[in-house]
Coordinates of C-alpha atoms in Angstrom, one line a residue:
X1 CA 29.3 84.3 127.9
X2 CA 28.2 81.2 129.2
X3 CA 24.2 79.8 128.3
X4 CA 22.1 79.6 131.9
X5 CA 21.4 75.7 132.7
X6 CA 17.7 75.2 132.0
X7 CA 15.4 73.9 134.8
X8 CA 15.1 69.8 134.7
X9 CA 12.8 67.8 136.5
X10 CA 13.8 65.5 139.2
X11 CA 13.5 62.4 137.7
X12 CA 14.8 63.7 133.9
X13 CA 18.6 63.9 133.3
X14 CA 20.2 66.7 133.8
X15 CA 23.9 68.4 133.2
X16 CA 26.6 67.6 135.7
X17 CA 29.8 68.8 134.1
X18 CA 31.5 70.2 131.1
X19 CA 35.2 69.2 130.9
X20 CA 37.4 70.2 128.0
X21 CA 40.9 68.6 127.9
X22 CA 44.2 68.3 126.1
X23 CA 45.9 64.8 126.9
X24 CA 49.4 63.8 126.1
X25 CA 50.3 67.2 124.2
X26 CA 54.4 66.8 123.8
X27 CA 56.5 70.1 123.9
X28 CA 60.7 71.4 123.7
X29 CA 61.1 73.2 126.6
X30 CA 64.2 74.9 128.8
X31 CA 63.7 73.0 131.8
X32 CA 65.7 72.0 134.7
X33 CA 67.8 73.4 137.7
X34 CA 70.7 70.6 137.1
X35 CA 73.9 71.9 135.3
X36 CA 73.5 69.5 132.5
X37 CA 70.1 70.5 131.9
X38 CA 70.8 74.7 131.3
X39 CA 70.8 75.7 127.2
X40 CA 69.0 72.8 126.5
X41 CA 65.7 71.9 125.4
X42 CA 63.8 68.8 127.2
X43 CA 60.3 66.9 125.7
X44 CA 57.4 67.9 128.1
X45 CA 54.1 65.6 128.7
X46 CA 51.3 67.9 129.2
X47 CA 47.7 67.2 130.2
X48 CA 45.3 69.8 130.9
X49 CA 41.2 69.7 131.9
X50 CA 39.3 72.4 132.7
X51 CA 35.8 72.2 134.1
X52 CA 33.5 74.7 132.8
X53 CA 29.6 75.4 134.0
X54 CA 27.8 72.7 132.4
X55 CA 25.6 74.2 129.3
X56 CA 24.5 74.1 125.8
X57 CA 27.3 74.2 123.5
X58 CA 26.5 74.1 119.8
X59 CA 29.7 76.4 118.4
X60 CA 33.0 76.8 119.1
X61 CA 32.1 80.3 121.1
X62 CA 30.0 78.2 123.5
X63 CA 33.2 76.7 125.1
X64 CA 37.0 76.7 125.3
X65 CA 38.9 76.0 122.4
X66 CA 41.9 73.3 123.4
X67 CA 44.0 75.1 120.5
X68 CA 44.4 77.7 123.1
X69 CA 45.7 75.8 125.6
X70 CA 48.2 74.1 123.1
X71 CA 49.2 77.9 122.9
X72 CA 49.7 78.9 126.0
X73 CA 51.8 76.2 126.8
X74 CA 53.7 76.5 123.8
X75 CA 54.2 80.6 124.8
X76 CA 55.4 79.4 128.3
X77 CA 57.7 77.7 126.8
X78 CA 58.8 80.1 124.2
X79 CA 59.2 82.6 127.4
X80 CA 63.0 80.9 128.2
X81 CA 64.1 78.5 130.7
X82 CA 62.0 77.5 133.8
X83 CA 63.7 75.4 136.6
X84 CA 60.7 73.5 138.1
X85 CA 58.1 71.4 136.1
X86 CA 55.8 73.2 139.2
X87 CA 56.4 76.4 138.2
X88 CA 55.9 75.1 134.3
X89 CA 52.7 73.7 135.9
X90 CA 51.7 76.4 137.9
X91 CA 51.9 79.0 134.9
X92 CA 50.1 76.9 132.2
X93 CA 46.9 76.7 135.1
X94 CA 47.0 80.4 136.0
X95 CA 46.7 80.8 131.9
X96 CA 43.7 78.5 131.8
X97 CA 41.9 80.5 134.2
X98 CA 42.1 83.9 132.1
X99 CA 38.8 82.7 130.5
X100 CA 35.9 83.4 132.9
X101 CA 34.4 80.5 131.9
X102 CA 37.4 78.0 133.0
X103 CA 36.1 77.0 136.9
X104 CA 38.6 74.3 138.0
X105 CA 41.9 73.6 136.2
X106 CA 44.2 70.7 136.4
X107 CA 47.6 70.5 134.8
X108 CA 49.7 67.9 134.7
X109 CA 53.7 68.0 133.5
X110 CA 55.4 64.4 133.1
X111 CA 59.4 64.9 132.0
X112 CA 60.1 61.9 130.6
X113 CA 63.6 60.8 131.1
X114 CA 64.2 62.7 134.7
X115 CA 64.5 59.8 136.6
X116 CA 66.1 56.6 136.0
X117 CA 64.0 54.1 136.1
X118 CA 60.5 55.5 136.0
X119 CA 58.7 55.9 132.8
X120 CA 58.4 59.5 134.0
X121 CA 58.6 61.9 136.7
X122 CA 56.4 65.8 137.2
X123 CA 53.8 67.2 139.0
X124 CA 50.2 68.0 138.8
X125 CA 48.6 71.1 140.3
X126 CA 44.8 71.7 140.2
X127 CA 43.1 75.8 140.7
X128 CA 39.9 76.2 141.6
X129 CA 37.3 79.6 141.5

């Protein structure tokens, strides 16, 4: 359960934001809807902030632990082939948001290697409460 935000003067600093984030977390996954890319396993990019109500954190309890968002991707994954790096995307986000706390998600799937040419190709997708 999340700490209420004290009262601050006008003038004295005050919380804004409380952003947790995973950044660059590489994953095997099935992934694909070419021919050449069924029964195989592709590296992922993933990067992943969620915005929390600014508060007080002093323990792990007080906020969301990024180890959990390592493993939800890694469970996604573990679920079998998706086609889209979108739906990849879209499921990892909708995961995020199972904690209460967790007010704006943004994922963001690079596939290194889809295109020729580009460093990278994917999506982002960003939820909202």
């Amino acid at each position: 359960m999340s700490q209420p935000v004290a009262a601050f003067p006008a003038t004295a600093p005050r919380p804004e934001a409380l952003t947790v984030f995973v950044r660059g977390l590489t994953i095997q996954a099935g992934i694909g809807v070419h021919d050449h890319e069924l029964g195989r396993l592709q590296t992922l990019i993933l990067s992943v902030a969620l915005t929390l109500e600014p508060h007080a954190v002093a323990r792990l309890s007080d906020t969301v632990n990024y180890e959990g968002v390592a493993a939800a991707a890694r469970a996604i994954a573990a679920e079998g082939h998706v086609g889209l790096v979108e739906t990849f995307a879209q499921r990892l986000a909708l995961a995020c948001l199972d904690d209460p706390r967790v007010r704006r998600v943004e994922v963001t799937v690079d596939k290194p290697g889809a295109l020729d040419g580009a460093e990278a190709a994917g999506c982002s997708v960003a939820y909202v409460r």
